[in-house]
Structure formats: structure tokens, C-alpha cells
mmCIF file of the C-alpha atoms, coordinates in Angstrom:
data_MODEL
# 
_entry.id   MODEL 
# 
loop_
_atom_site.group_PDB 
_atom_site.id 
_atom_site.type_symbol 
_atom_site.label_atom_id 
_atom_site.label_alt_id 
_atom_site.label_comp_id 
_atom_site.label_asym_id 
_atom_site.label_entity_id 
_atom_site.label_seq_id 
_atom_site.pdbx_PDB_ins_code 
_atom_site.Cartn_x 
_atom_site.Cartn_y 
_atom_site.Cartn_z 
_atom_site.occupancy 
_atom_site.B_iso_or_equiv 
_atom_site.pdbx_formal_charge 
_atom_site.auth_seq_id 
_atom_site.auth_comp_id 
_atom_site.auth_asym_id 
_atom_site.auth_atom_id 
_atom_site.pdbx_PDB_model_num 
ATOM 1   C CA . ALA A 1 1   ? 202.007 -34.693 189.576 1.00 0.00 ? 1   ALA A CA 1 
ATOM 2   C CA . PRO A 1 2   ? 201.640 -38.427 189.074 1.00 0.00 ? 2   PRO A CA 1 
ATOM 3   C CA . ALA A 1 3   ? 203.823 -40.032 186.409 1.00 0.00 ? 3   ALA A CA 1 
ATOM 4   C CA . GLY A 1 4   ? 202.254 -40.123 182.975 1.00 0.00 ? 4   GLY A CA 1 
ATOM 5   C CA . VAL A 1 5   ? 200.081 -37.051 183.502 1.00 0.00 ? 5   VAL A CA 1 
ATOM 6   C CA . ARG A 1 6   ? 202.527 -34.529 182.132 1.00 0.00 ? 6   ARG A CA 1 
ATOM 7   C CA . ASN A 1 7   ? 202.954 -35.072 178.442 1.00 0.00 ? 7   ASN A CA 1 
ATOM 8   C CA . GLY A 1 8   ? 204.304 -32.261 176.321 1.00 0.00 ? 8   GLY A CA 1 
ATOM 9   C CA . ALA A 1 9   ? 206.765 -29.662 177.483 1.00 0.00 ? 9   ALA A CA 1 
ATOM 10  C CA . ARG A 1 10  ? 205.376 -27.295 180.070 1.00 0.00 ? 10  ARG A CA 1 
ATOM 11  C CA . ALA A 1 11  ? 206.677 -23.768 180.181 1.00 0.00 ? 11  ALA A CA 1 
ATOM 12  C CA . ARG A 1 12  ? 206.451 -21.675 183.341 1.00 0.00 ? 12  ARG A CA 1 
ATOM 13  C CA . LEU A 1 13  ? 204.970 -18.198 183.122 1.00 0.00 ? 13  LEU A CA 1 
ATOM 14  C CA . ASP A 1 14  ? 207.002 -15.360 184.575 1.00 0.00 ? 14  ASP A CA 1 
ATOM 15  C CA . PHE A 1 15  ? 204.042 -12.974 184.497 1.00 0.00 ? 15  PHE A CA 1 
ATOM 16  C CA . ASP A 1 16  ? 200.528 -13.241 185.891 1.00 0.00 ? 16  ASP A CA 1 
ATOM 17  C CA . ALA A 1 17  ? 197.947 -14.478 183.417 1.00 0.00 ? 17  ALA A CA 1 
ATOM 18  C CA . LEU A 1 18  ? 194.727 -14.301 185.424 1.00 0.00 ? 18  LEU A CA 1 
ATOM 19  C CA . ILE A 1 19  ? 192.179 -17.053 184.937 1.00 0.00 ? 19  ILE A CA 1 
ATOM 20  C CA . TYR A 1 20  ? 188.737 -17.700 186.367 1.00 0.00 ? 20  TYR A CA 1 
ATOM 21  C CA . ASP A 1 21  ? 185.968 -20.269 186.366 1.00 0.00 ? 21  ASP A CA 1 
ATOM 22  C CA . LEU A 1 22  ? 183.163 -19.129 184.028 1.00 0.00 ? 22  LEU A CA 1 
ATOM 23  C CA . LYS A 1 23  ? 180.494 -20.651 186.310 1.00 0.00 ? 23  LYS A CA 1 
ATOM 24  C CA . ASP A 1 24  ? 182.052 -19.117 189.423 1.00 0.00 ? 24  ASP A CA 1 
ATOM 25  C CA . PRO A 1 25  ? 183.812 -15.841 188.508 1.00 0.00 ? 25  PRO A CA 1 
ATOM 26  C CA . GLU A 1 26  ? 184.775 -15.350 192.168 1.00 0.00 ? 26  GLU A CA 1 
ATOM 27  C CA . ALA A 1 27  ? 187.050 -18.399 191.736 1.00 0.00 ? 27  ALA A CA 1 
ATOM 28  C CA . GLN A 1 28  ? 190.062 -16.618 190.304 1.00 0.00 ? 28  GLN A CA 1 
ATOM 29  C CA . GLY A 1 29  ? 193.538 -17.955 189.864 1.00 0.00 ? 29  GLY A CA 1 
ATOM 30  C CA . VAL A 1 30  ? 196.791 -17.528 188.019 1.00 0.00 ? 30  VAL A CA 1 
ATOM 31  C CA . VAL A 1 31  ? 198.224 -19.661 185.213 1.00 0.00 ? 31  VAL A CA 1 
ATOM 32  C CA . VAL A 1 32  ? 201.533 -21.069 186.486 1.00 0.00 ? 32  VAL A CA 1 
ATOM 33  C CA . ASP A 1 33  ? 202.555 -23.201 183.542 1.00 0.00 ? 33  ASP A CA 1 
ATOM 34  C CA . ILE A 1 34  ? 201.241 -24.022 180.101 1.00 0.00 ? 34  ILE A CA 1 
ATOM 35  C CA . SER A 1 35  ? 201.616 -26.691 177.440 1.00 0.00 ? 35  SER A CA 1 
ATOM 36  C CA . GLU A 1 36  ? 199.826 -27.539 174.180 1.00 0.00 ? 36  GLU A CA 1 
ATOM 37  C CA . GLU A 1 37  ? 197.611 -29.921 176.181 1.00 0.00 ? 37  GLU A CA 1 
ATOM 38  C CA . GLY A 1 38  ? 196.719 -27.804 179.144 1.00 0.00 ? 38  GLY A CA 1 
ATOM 39  C CA . VAL A 1 39  ? 197.532 -25.479 182.021 1.00 0.00 ? 39  VAL A CA 1 
ATOM 40  C CA . GLY A 1 40  ? 198.695 -25.602 185.617 1.00 0.00 ? 40  GLY A CA 1 
ATOM 41  C CA . LEU A 1 41  ? 196.958 -23.117 187.922 1.00 0.00 ? 41  LEU A CA 1 
ATOM 42  C CA . THR A 1 42  ? 197.005 -21.779 191.422 1.00 0.00 ? 42  THR A CA 1 
ATOM 43  C CA . GLY A 1 43  ? 193.955 -20.462 193.218 1.00 0.00 ? 43  GLY A CA 1 
ATOM 44  C CA . ILE A 1 44  ? 191.143 -22.498 191.632 1.00 0.00 ? 44  ILE A CA 1 
ATOM 45  C CA . GLU A 1 45  ? 189.855 -25.497 193.540 1.00 0.00 ? 45  GLU A CA 1 
ATOM 46  C CA . ALA A 1 46  ? 188.793 -28.550 191.542 1.00 0.00 ? 46  ALA A CA 1 
ATOM 47  C CA . GLU A 1 47  ? 188.409 -32.297 191.918 1.00 0.00 ? 47  GLU A CA 1 
ATOM 48  C CA . VAL A 1 48  ? 190.080 -34.803 189.605 1.00 0.00 ? 48  VAL A CA 1 
ATOM 49  C CA . ASP A 1 49  ? 187.958 -35.364 186.465 1.00 0.00 ? 49  ASP A CA 1 
ATOM 50  C CA . GLU A 1 50  ? 185.861 -32.267 187.208 1.00 0.00 ? 50  GLU A CA 1 
ATOM 51  C CA . MET A 1 51  ? 185.039 -30.291 184.051 1.00 0.00 ? 51  MET A CA 1 
ATOM 52  C CA . LYS A 1 52  ? 185.287 -26.505 183.998 1.00 0.00 ? 52  LYS A CA 1 
ATOM 53  C CA . THR A 1 53  ? 185.071 -23.708 181.471 1.00 0.00 ? 53  THR A CA 1 
ATOM 54  C CA . LEU A 1 54  ? 188.083 -21.524 182.222 1.00 0.00 ? 54  LEU A CA 1 
ATOM 55  C CA . VAL A 1 55  ? 188.585 -17.957 181.022 1.00 0.00 ? 55  VAL A CA 1 
ATOM 56  C CA . VAL A 1 56  ? 192.076 -16.454 180.660 1.00 0.00 ? 56  VAL A CA 1 
ATOM 57  C CA . LEU A 1 57  ? 191.856 -12.677 181.004 1.00 0.00 ? 57  LEU A CA 1 
ATOM 58  C CA . GLY A 1 58  ? 194.877 -11.989 178.821 1.00 0.00 ? 58  GLY A CA 1 
ATOM 59  C CA . ASP A 1 59  ? 198.346 -10.856 179.823 1.00 0.00 ? 59  ASP A CA 1 
ATOM 60  C CA . PRO A 1 60  ? 199.919 -7.782  181.437 1.00 0.00 ? 60  PRO A CA 1 
ATOM 61  C CA . TYR A 1 61  ? 201.324 -6.608  178.094 1.00 0.00 ? 61  TYR A CA 1 
ATOM 62  C CA . GLY A 1 62  ? 197.979 -6.427  176.303 1.00 0.00 ? 62  GLY A CA 1 
ATOM 63  C CA . GLU A 1 63  ? 199.146 -8.835  173.601 1.00 0.00 ? 63  GLU A CA 1 
ATOM 64  C CA . ILE A 1 64  ? 196.383 -11.392 174.144 1.00 0.00 ? 64  ILE A CA 1 
ATOM 65  C CA . GLU A 1 65  ? 192.608 -11.117 174.001 1.00 0.00 ? 65  GLU A CA 1 
ATOM 66  C CA . PRO A 1 66  ? 190.684 -12.938 176.736 1.00 0.00 ? 66  PRO A CA 1 
ATOM 67  C CA . PHE A 1 67  ? 189.852 -16.507 175.714 1.00 0.00 ? 67  PHE A CA 1 
ATOM 68  C CA . GLU A 1 68  ? 188.105 -19.518 177.183 1.00 0.00 ? 68  GLU A CA 1 
ATOM 69  C CA . PHE A 1 69  ? 188.272 -23.284 176.952 1.00 0.00 ? 69  PHE A CA 1 
ATOM 70  C CA . ARG A 1 70  ? 186.719 -26.428 178.416 1.00 0.00 ? 70  ARG A CA 1 
ATOM 71  C CA . ALA A 1 71  ? 189.081 -28.446 180.549 1.00 0.00 ? 71  ALA A CA 1 
ATOM 72  C CA . ARG A 1 72  ? 189.190 -31.506 182.791 1.00 0.00 ? 72  ARG A CA 1 
ATOM 73  C CA . CYS A 1 73  ? 191.074 -31.468 186.067 1.00 0.00 ? 73  CYS A CA 1 
ATOM 74  C CA . ARG A 1 74  ? 193.849 -34.082 185.920 1.00 0.00 ? 74  ARG A CA 1 
ATOM 75  C CA . TRP A 1 75  ? 195.443 -33.520 189.323 1.00 0.00 ? 75  TRP A CA 1 
ATOM 76  C CA . THR A 1 76  ? 195.075 -31.284 192.336 1.00 0.00 ? 76  THR A CA 1 
ATOM 77  C CA . ARG A 1 77  ? 196.907 -30.640 195.581 1.00 0.00 ? 77  ARG A CA 1 
ATOM 78  C CA . LYS A 1 78  ? 197.044 -28.076 198.329 1.00 0.00 ? 78  LYS A CA 1 
ATOM 79  C CA . ASP A 1 79  ? 200.329 -26.318 198.984 1.00 0.00 ? 79  ASP A CA 1 
ATOM 80  C CA . ASN A 1 80  ? 200.532 -23.986 202.000 1.00 0.00 ? 80  ASN A CA 1 
ATOM 81  C CA . GLY A 1 81  ? 196.776 -23.518 201.857 1.00 0.00 ? 81  GLY A CA 1 
ATOM 82  C CA . ASN A 1 82  ? 196.827 -22.663 198.150 1.00 0.00 ? 82  ASN A CA 1 
ATOM 83  C CA . TRP A 1 83  ? 195.237 -24.942 195.544 1.00 0.00 ? 83  TRP A CA 1 
ATOM 84  C CA . LEU A 1 84  ? 197.430 -26.147 192.686 1.00 0.00 ? 84  LEU A CA 1 
ATOM 85  C CA . THR A 1 85  ? 195.523 -27.810 189.855 1.00 0.00 ? 85  THR A CA 1 
ATOM 86  C CA . GLY A 1 86  ? 196.382 -29.199 186.434 1.00 0.00 ? 86  GLY A CA 1 
ATOM 87  C CA . PHE A 1 87  ? 193.809 -29.025 183.641 1.00 0.00 ? 87  PHE A CA 1 
ATOM 88  C CA . GLN A 1 88  ? 193.764 -30.790 180.299 1.00 0.00 ? 88  GLN A CA 1 
ATOM 89  C CA . ILE A 1 89  ? 192.062 -28.839 177.510 1.00 0.00 ? 89  ILE A CA 1 
ATOM 90  C CA . THR A 1 90  ? 189.108 -30.772 176.107 1.00 0.00 ? 90  THR A CA 1 
ATOM 91  C CA . GLY A 1 91  ? 187.507 -28.100 173.942 1.00 0.00 ? 91  GLY A CA 1 
ATOM 92  C CA . ILE A 1 92  ? 188.567 -24.760 172.477 1.00 0.00 ? 92  ILE A CA 1 
ATOM 93  C CA . THR A 1 93  ? 187.443 -22.824 169.413 1.00 0.00 ? 93  THR A CA 1 
ATOM 94  C CA . GLU A 1 94  ? 189.925 -22.087 166.635 1.00 0.00 ? 94  GLU A CA 1 
ATOM 95  C CA . GLU A 1 95  ? 189.753 -18.362 167.421 1.00 0.00 ? 95  GLU A CA 1 
ATOM 96  C CA . HIS A 1 96  ? 190.493 -18.960 171.097 1.00 0.00 ? 96  HIS A CA 1 
ATOM 97  C CA . ARG A 1 97  ? 193.244 -21.442 170.284 1.00 0.00 ? 97  ARG A CA 1 
ATOM 98  C CA . ARG A 1 98  ? 195.021 -18.643 168.412 1.00 0.00 ? 98  ARG A CA 1 
ATOM 99  C CA . GLU A 1 99  ? 195.062 -16.568 171.629 1.00 0.00 ? 99  GLU A CA 1 
ATOM 100 C CA . PHE A 1 100 ? 196.215 -19.639 173.577 1.00 0.00 ? 100 PHE A CA 1 
ATOM 101 C CA . ARG A 1 101 ? 199.127 -20.045 171.138 1.00 0.00 ? 101 ARG A CA 1 
ATOM 102 C CA . LYS A 1 102 ? 200.034 -16.361 171.539 1.00 0.00 ? 102 LYS A CA 1 
ATOM 103 C CA . LEU A 1 103 ? 200.225 -16.960 175.290 1.00 0.00 ? 103 LEU A CA 1 
ATOM 104 C CA . MET A 1 104 ? 202.532 -19.926 174.696 1.00 0.00 ? 104 MET A CA 1 
ATOM 105 C CA . GLU A 1 105 ? 204.732 -17.794 172.442 1.00 0.00 ? 105 GLU A CA 1 
ATOM 106 C CA . LEU A 1 106 ? 204.992 -15.052 175.073 1.00 0.00 ? 106 LEU A CA 1 
ATOM 107 C CA . VAL A 1 107 ? 206.111 -17.678 177.567 1.00 0.00 ? 107 VAL A CA 1 
ATOM 108 C CA . SER A 1 108 ? 208.785 -19.169 175.303 1.00 0.00 ? 108 SER A CA 1 
ATOM 109 C CA . ILE A 1 109 ? 210.131 -15.668 174.552 1.00 0.00 ? 109 ILE A CA 1 
ATOM 110 C CA . GLY A 1 110 ? 210.479 -15.113 178.292 1.00 0.00 ? 110 GLY A CA 1 
ATOM 111 C CA . GLU A 1 111 ? 212.613 -18.225 178.870 1.00 0.00 ? 111 GLU A CA 1 
# 
């Protein structure tokens, strides 16, 4: 990622948190890393500055309810034919932010 894009510590997930594009549910991916500001994904194609509503389906342990947020693509690249994209959260409800925080806590426990 270009310098200056990554602010805030990003934690890598060691489990699959599935995520999809609300407008295009066929476009499914996996959350690779997460920070207070946003997420890094594989499997969802996007262009820089493109806005998406993304839905996280929860976690394999059943700790987290599905939640969604608006996000802007900050960077994208293709790696061995797989899309890697970074999204900055631009809008999330308080209720959904609570689930987002639970996901962050699960990640930090796993480190």
C-alpha cells in the first residue's frame, strides 16, 4: 500500500470473516486485516475512491452478528489473480460499530 494510507494499527485475522458487497452479493471476499479505520480484503474487486456498502457475515465462532458499513476503496492490487483491496470506513451505525469492535477484539485475542 502507498505510504500514508495505513494509519492505525492493522491486525491480521487468523480466521475467515466472510464479507460481501451489498449491491452485488455474488462479490464475496474475506477480511484479511482490520483497523479502527477500515479493512483489507481479498476477493472483492474495486477501484480507488469507489464507494461500497460491505456486509460482514460474522465469524466462525458465532460471537459476532452480521453487520454492514459504507466504505471507500483506498487502494487495490491484483496478486496471483486475486484482488486485494483496502477500504476506509465512511459510515457505520452505532449498533454495527459494536459488532465491528467485537471483531477487532477477537483478532487481538488471537495474536
